mmCIF file of C-alpha atoms in Angstrom:
data_model
loop_
_atom_site.group_PDB
_atom_site.id
_atom_site.type_symbol
_atom_site.label_atom_id
_atom_site.label_comp_id
_atom_site.label_asym_id
_atom_site.label_seq_id
_atom_site.Cartn_x
_atom_site.Cartn_y
_atom_site.Cartn_z
ATOM 1 C CA UNK A 29 96.734 114.531 42.604
ATOM 2 C CA UNK A 30 94.004 112.967 40.704
ATOM 3 C CA UNK A 31 94.521 114.003 37.081
ATOM 4 C CA UNK A 32 97.112 113.577 34.305
ATOM 5 C CA UNK A 33 97.481 117.312 34.064
ATOM 6 C CA UNK A 34 98.480 117.599 37.835
ATOM 7 C CA UNK A 35 100.861 114.724 37.343
ATOM 8 C CA UNK A 36 102.403 116.359 34.206
ATOM 9 C CA UNK A 37 102.838 119.640 36.056
ATOM 10 C CA UNK A 38 104.345 117.660 39.099
ATOM 11 C CA UNK A 39 106.890 115.945 36.987
ATOM 12 C CA UNK A 40 107.571 118.900 34.935
ATOM 13 C CA UNK A 41 108.400 120.894 37.993
ATOM 14 C CA UNK A 42 110.687 118.083 39.163
ATOM 15 C CA UNK A 43 112.770 117.736 35.832
ATOM 16 C CA UNK A 44 113.145 121.709 35.663
ATOM 17 C CA UNK A 45 114.574 121.684 39.245
ATOM 18 C CA UNK A 46 116.666 118.806 37.887
ATOM 19 C CA UNK A 47 118.181 120.842 34.962
ATOM 20 C CA UNK A 48 118.850 123.788 37.441
ATOM 21 C CA UNK A 49 120.840 121.461 39.822
ATOM 22 C CA UNK A 50 122.685 119.831 37.283
ATOM 23 C CA UNK A 51 123.585 123.417 35.810
ATOM 24 C CA UNK A 52 124.937 124.477 39.187
ATOM 25 C CA UNK A 53 126.869 121.261 39.860
ATOM 26 C CA UNK A 54 128.440 121.124 36.559
ATOM 27 C CA UNK A 55 129.577 124.925 36.917
ATOM 28 C CA UNK A 56 131.232 124.069 40.348
ATOM 29 C CA UNK A 57 132.628 120.593 39.315
ATOM 30 C CA UNK A 58 134.277 121.635 35.903
ATOM 31 C CA UNK A 59 137.327 122.917 37.755
ATOM 32 C CA UNK A 60 137.869 119.164 39.211
ATOM 33 C CA UNK A 61 138.399 117.373 35.788
ATOM 34 C CA UNK A 62 141.641 116.934 34.468
ATOM 35 C CA UNK A 63 140.934 114.531 31.582
ATOM 36 C CA UNK A 64 140.369 116.597 28.637
ATOM 37 C CA UNK A 65 137.778 114.271 27.149
ATOM 38 C CA UNK A 66 135.681 114.040 30.242
ATOM 39 C CA UNK A 67 135.922 117.909 30.831
ATOM 40 C CA UNK A 68 134.965 118.570 27.026
ATOM 41 C CA UNK A 69 131.850 116.394 27.554
ATOM 42 C CA UNK A 70 130.630 117.780 30.770
ATOM 43 C CA UNK A 71 131.335 121.432 29.295
ATOM 44 C CA UNK A 72 129.166 120.440 26.419
ATOM 45 C CA UNK A 73 126.407 119.191 28.494
ATOM 46 C CA UNK A 74 126.527 122.356 30.620
ATOM 47 C CA UNK A 75 125.628 124.478 27.528
ATOM 48 C CA UNK A 76 122.788 122.020 26.555
ATOM 49 C CA UNK A 77 121.498 122.193 29.937
ATOM 50 C CA UNK A 78 120.735 125.801 29.470
ATOM 51 C CA UNK A 79 119.039 125.157 26.379
ATOM 52 C CA UNK A 80 116.919 122.539 28.121
ATOM 53 C CA UNK A 81 115.984 125.080 30.907
ATOM 54 C CA UNK A 82 114.891 127.432 27.937
ATOM 55 C CA UNK A 83 112.794 124.896 26.222
ATOM 56 C CA UNK A 84 111.195 123.937 29.763
ATOM 57 C CA UNK A 85 110.342 127.550 30.462
ATOM 58 C CA UNK A 86 108.501 127.767 27.007
ATOM 59 C CA UNK A 87 106.712 124.309 28.063
ATOM 60 C CA UNK A 88 105.506 126.245 31.447
ATOM 61 C CA UNK A 89 104.397 129.264 29.345
ATOM 62 C CA UNK A 90 102.638 127.115 26.939
ATOM 63 C CA UNK A 91 100.469 125.493 29.643
ATOM 64 C CA UNK A 92 100.037 128.629 31.575
ATOM 65 C CA UNK A 93 102.161 127.529 34.629
ATOM 66 C CA UNK A 94 105.030 129.035 36.386
ATOM 67 C CA UNK A 95 108.057 127.128 37.706
ATOM 68 C CA UNK A 96 108.038 126.465 41.379
ATOM 69 C CA UNK A 97 110.986 126.998 43.789
ATOM 70 C CA UNK A 98 111.446 123.240 44.411
ATOM 71 C CA UNK A 99 114.407 121.004 44.606
ATOM 72 C CA UNK A 100 114.971 117.476 42.746
ATOM 73 C CA UNK A 101 115.669 114.945 45.492
ATOM 74 C CA UNK A 102 116.630 112.342 42.761
ATOM 75 C CA UNK A 103 119.484 114.729 41.281
ATOM 76 C CA UNK A 104 120.359 116.344 44.605
ATOM 77 C CA UNK A 105 121.092 112.923 45.514
ATOM 78 C CA UNK A 106 123.406 112.066 42.921
ATOM 79 C CA UNK A 107 125.245 115.326 43.440
ATOM 80 C CA UNK A 108 125.515 114.643 47.004
ATOM 81 C CA UNK A 109 127.191 111.118 46.360
ATOM 82 C CA UNK A 110 129.862 112.826 44.127
ATOM 83 C CA UNK A 111 130.651 115.378 46.736
ATOM 84 C CA UNK A 112 130.970 112.898 49.587
ATOM 85 C CA UNK A 113 133.193 110.630 47.346
ATOM 86 C CA UNK A 114 135.685 113.518 46.478
ATOM 87 C CA UNK A 115 135.696 114.738 49.991
ATOM 88 C CA UNK A 116 136.044 111.387 51.832
ATOM 89 C CA UNK A 117 137.748 108.814 49.315
ATOM 90 C CA UNK A 118 140.454 111.313 47.906
ATOM 91 C CA UNK A 119 140.632 109.620 44.495
ATOM 92 C CA UNK A 120 143.509 109.519 42.229
ATOM 93 C CA UNK A 121 142.912 111.914 39.183
ATOM 94 C CA UNK A 122 142.078 109.036 37.011
ATOM 95 C CA UNK A 123 139.619 107.470 39.338
ATOM 96 C CA UNK A 124 138.012 110.987 39.959
ATOM 97 C CA UNK A 125 137.388 111.192 36.445
ATOM 98 C CA UNK A 126 135.984 107.774 35.910
ATOM 99 C CA UNK A 127 133.690 108.277 38.947
ATOM 100 C CA UNK A 128 132.416 111.388 37.525
ATOM 101 C CA UNK A 129 131.536 109.736 34.295
ATOM 102 C CA UNK A 130 129.579 107.375 36.194
ATOM 103 C CA UNK A 131 127.838 110.073 38.106
ATOM 104 C CA UNK A 132 126.954 111.690 34.963
ATOM 105 C CA UNK A 133 125.444 108.366 33.505
ATOM 106 C CA UNK A 134 123.223 108.021 36.568
ATOM 107 C CA UNK A 135 121.863 111.632 36.209
ATOM 108 C CA UNK A 136 121.353 111.070 32.305
ATOM 109 C CA UNK A 137 119.538 107.757 33.017
ATOM 110 C CA UNK A 138 117.381 109.759 35.622
ATOM 111 C CA UNK A 139 116.551 112.587 33.150
ATOM 112 C CA UNK A 140 115.974 110.400 30.118
ATOM 113 C CA UNK A 141 113.293 108.491 32.329
ATOM 114 C CA UNK A 142 111.917 111.768 33.361
ATOM 115 C CA UNK A 143 111.635 113.077 29.742
ATOM 116 C CA UNK A 144 110.196 109.948 28.550
ATOM 117 C CA UNK A 145 107.453 110.041 31.139
ATOM 118 C CA UNK A 146 106.702 113.583 30.323
ATOM 119 C CA UNK A 147 106.278 113.171 26.377
ATOM 120 C CA UNK A 148 103.842 110.184 26.975
ATOM 121 C CA UNK A 149 101.652 112.457 29.228
ATOM 122 C CA UNK A 150 101.993 115.163 26.705
ATOM 123 C CA UNK A 151 100.975 112.999 23.732
ATOM 124 C CA UNK A 152 97.945 111.845 25.946
ATOM 125 C CA UNK A 153 96.788 115.315 26.590
ATOM 126 C CA UNK A 154 97.281 116.150 23.018
ATOM 127 C CA UNK A 155 99.966 118.842 23.768
ATOM 128 C CA UNK A 156 101.888 118.462 20.368
ATOM 129 C CA UNK A 157 103.979 121.497 20.696
ATOM 130 C CA UNK A 158 104.833 120.658 24.461
ATOM 131 C CA UNK A 159 105.721 117.029 23.257
ATOM 132 C CA UNK A 160 108.087 118.395 20.471
ATOM 133 C CA UNK A 161 110.046 120.673 22.922
ATOM 134 C CA UNK A 162 110.450 117.605 25.470
ATOM 135 C CA UNK A 163 111.444 115.231 22.811
ATOM 136 C CA UNK A 164 114.122 117.609 21.802
ATOM 137 C CA UNK A 165 115.559 117.528 25.448
ATOM 138 C CA UNK A 166 115.119 113.758 25.412
ATOM 139 C CA UNK A 167 117.133 113.463 22.248
ATOM 140 C CA UNK A 168 119.967 115.506 23.838
ATOM 141 C CA UNK A 169 120.156 113.605 26.917
ATOM 142 C CA UNK A 170 120.221 110.437 25.095
ATOM 143 C CA UNK A 171 123.154 111.593 23.039
ATOM 144 C CA UNK A 172 124.995 112.736 26.247
ATOM 145 C CA UNK A 173 124.247 109.403 28.000
ATOM 146 C CA UNK A 174 125.936 107.763 24.627
ATOM 147 C CA UNK A 175 128.787 110.090 24.733
ATOM 148 C CA UNK A 176 129.508 109.114 28.478
ATOM 149 C CA UNK A 177 129.094 105.451 28.015
ATOM 150 C CA UNK A 178 131.954 105.593 25.116
ATOM 151 C CA UNK A 179 134.200 107.517 27.682
ATOM 152 C CA UNK A 180 133.594 104.881 30.357
ATOM 153 C CA UNK A 181 134.103 102.149 27.724
ATOM 154 C CA UNK A 182 137.588 103.568 26.891
ATOM 155 C CA UNK A 183 138.606 103.026 30.637
ATOM 156 C CA UNK A 184 138.992 99.147 29.622
ATOM 157 C CA UNK A 185 141.861 100.385 27.532
ATOM 158 C CA UNK A 186 143.580 102.528 30.050
ATOM 159 C CA UNK A 187 146.813 101.738 31.966
ATOM 160 C CA UNK A 188 145.136 101.688 35.131
ATOM 161 C CA UNK A 189 142.669 98.956 33.887
ATOM 162 C CA UNK A 190 145.778 97.087 32.592
ATOM 163 C CA UNK A 191 147.350 97.295 35.934
ATOM 164 C CA UNK A 192 144.023 95.839 37.781
ATOM 165 C CA UNK A 193 143.560 93.106 35.460
ATOM 166 C CA UNK A 194 147.523 92.128 35.890
ATOM 167 C CA UNK A 195 146.989 92.101 39.746
ATOM 168 C CA UNK A 196 143.734 90.060 39.601
ATOM 169 C CA UNK A 197 144.882 87.523 36.893
ATOM 170 C CA UNK A 198 148.222 87.322 38.526
ATOM 171 C CA UNK A 199 146.560 85.557 41.782
ATOM 172 C CA UNK A 200 146.679 88.838 43.855
ATOM 173 C CA UNK A 201 142.969 88.906 43.850
ATOM 174 C CA UNK A 202 142.399 89.934 47.601
ATOM 175 C CA UNK A 203 145.418 92.318 47.649
ATOM 176 C CA UNK A 204 144.189 93.887 44.457
ATOM 177 C CA UNK A 205 140.831 94.687 46.202
ATOM 178 C CA UNK A 206 142.505 96.242 49.210
ATOM 179 C CA UNK A 207 141.551 93.113 51.399
ATOM 180 C CA UNK A 208 143.904 91.394 53.775
ATOM 181 C CA UNK A 209 144.666 87.905 53.613
ATOM 182 C CA UNK A 210 141.950 85.933 55.394
ATOM 183 C CA UNK A 211 142.887 84.523 58.809
ATOM 184 C CA UNK A 212 142.604 80.665 58.887
ATOM 185 C CA UNK A 213 141.901 80.728 62.609
ATOM 186 C CA UNK A 214 138.208 79.811 63.347
ATOM 187 C CA UNK A 215 137.512 78.672 59.719
ATOM 188 C CA UNK A 216 135.790 75.336 59.391
ATOM 189 C CA UNK A 217 138.054 72.322 59.042
ATOM 190 C CA UNK A 218 137.348 69.777 56.380
ATOM 191 C CA UNK A 219 135.256 67.682 58.953
ATOM 192 C CA UNK A 220 132.894 70.814 59.584
ATOM 193 C CA UNK A 221 133.921 71.935 62.766
ATOM 194 C CA UNK A 222 136.208 75.184 63.372
ATOM 195 C CA UNK A 223 139.754 74.705 64.228
ATOM 196 C CA UNK A 224 141.194 76.734 67.199
ATOM 197 C CA UNK A 225 144.937 77.490 67.053
ATOM 198 C CA UNK A 226 145.548 74.954 69.757
ATOM 199 C CA UNK A 227 144.156 72.183 67.826
ATOM 200 C CA UNK A 228 146.055 73.336 64.727
ATOM 201 C CA UNK A 229 149.433 72.927 66.722
ATOM 202 C CA UNK A 230 148.570 69.435 67.997
#
């Protein structure tokens, strides 16, 4: 890869694959959400994603290229992280929804960065119509990220967050994190030498 044109096509293929992967994941994950606000935010994003795909197809046509059958490793990794969390951690409904919002934010940050780069290269190459299409997708991604950030911020006012604060502030720090009380055996004494259990009894 030696020219800006080649880099542009490479990045365009990547973000196109990212949009397709997200559309697929959102269809599959929509049944998991129980929080109405979260569900509605992601359904809105699913509809926007199809619009993004349509715009990217127009970009491909404008530059005389075809979408390639590739995967986006960045988005695939985020989706795989979600699947692993849900399958192995068995979160409560509220923690599941909060984690999904975080996953959505990570995906949005990825796409925002990708579209920003594509817009820069399109402008360098003088591809005005292409830049306009990409900027439209970028604006949508930024708006979706803002929506998800607002939802994440509302968790601070939730009952689960209040309970967690009460546990930590009530002097139950280690218990609040699911950690047992530390054993004193083998810890350094004030003199700097670890005490054994026998020394502690003498």
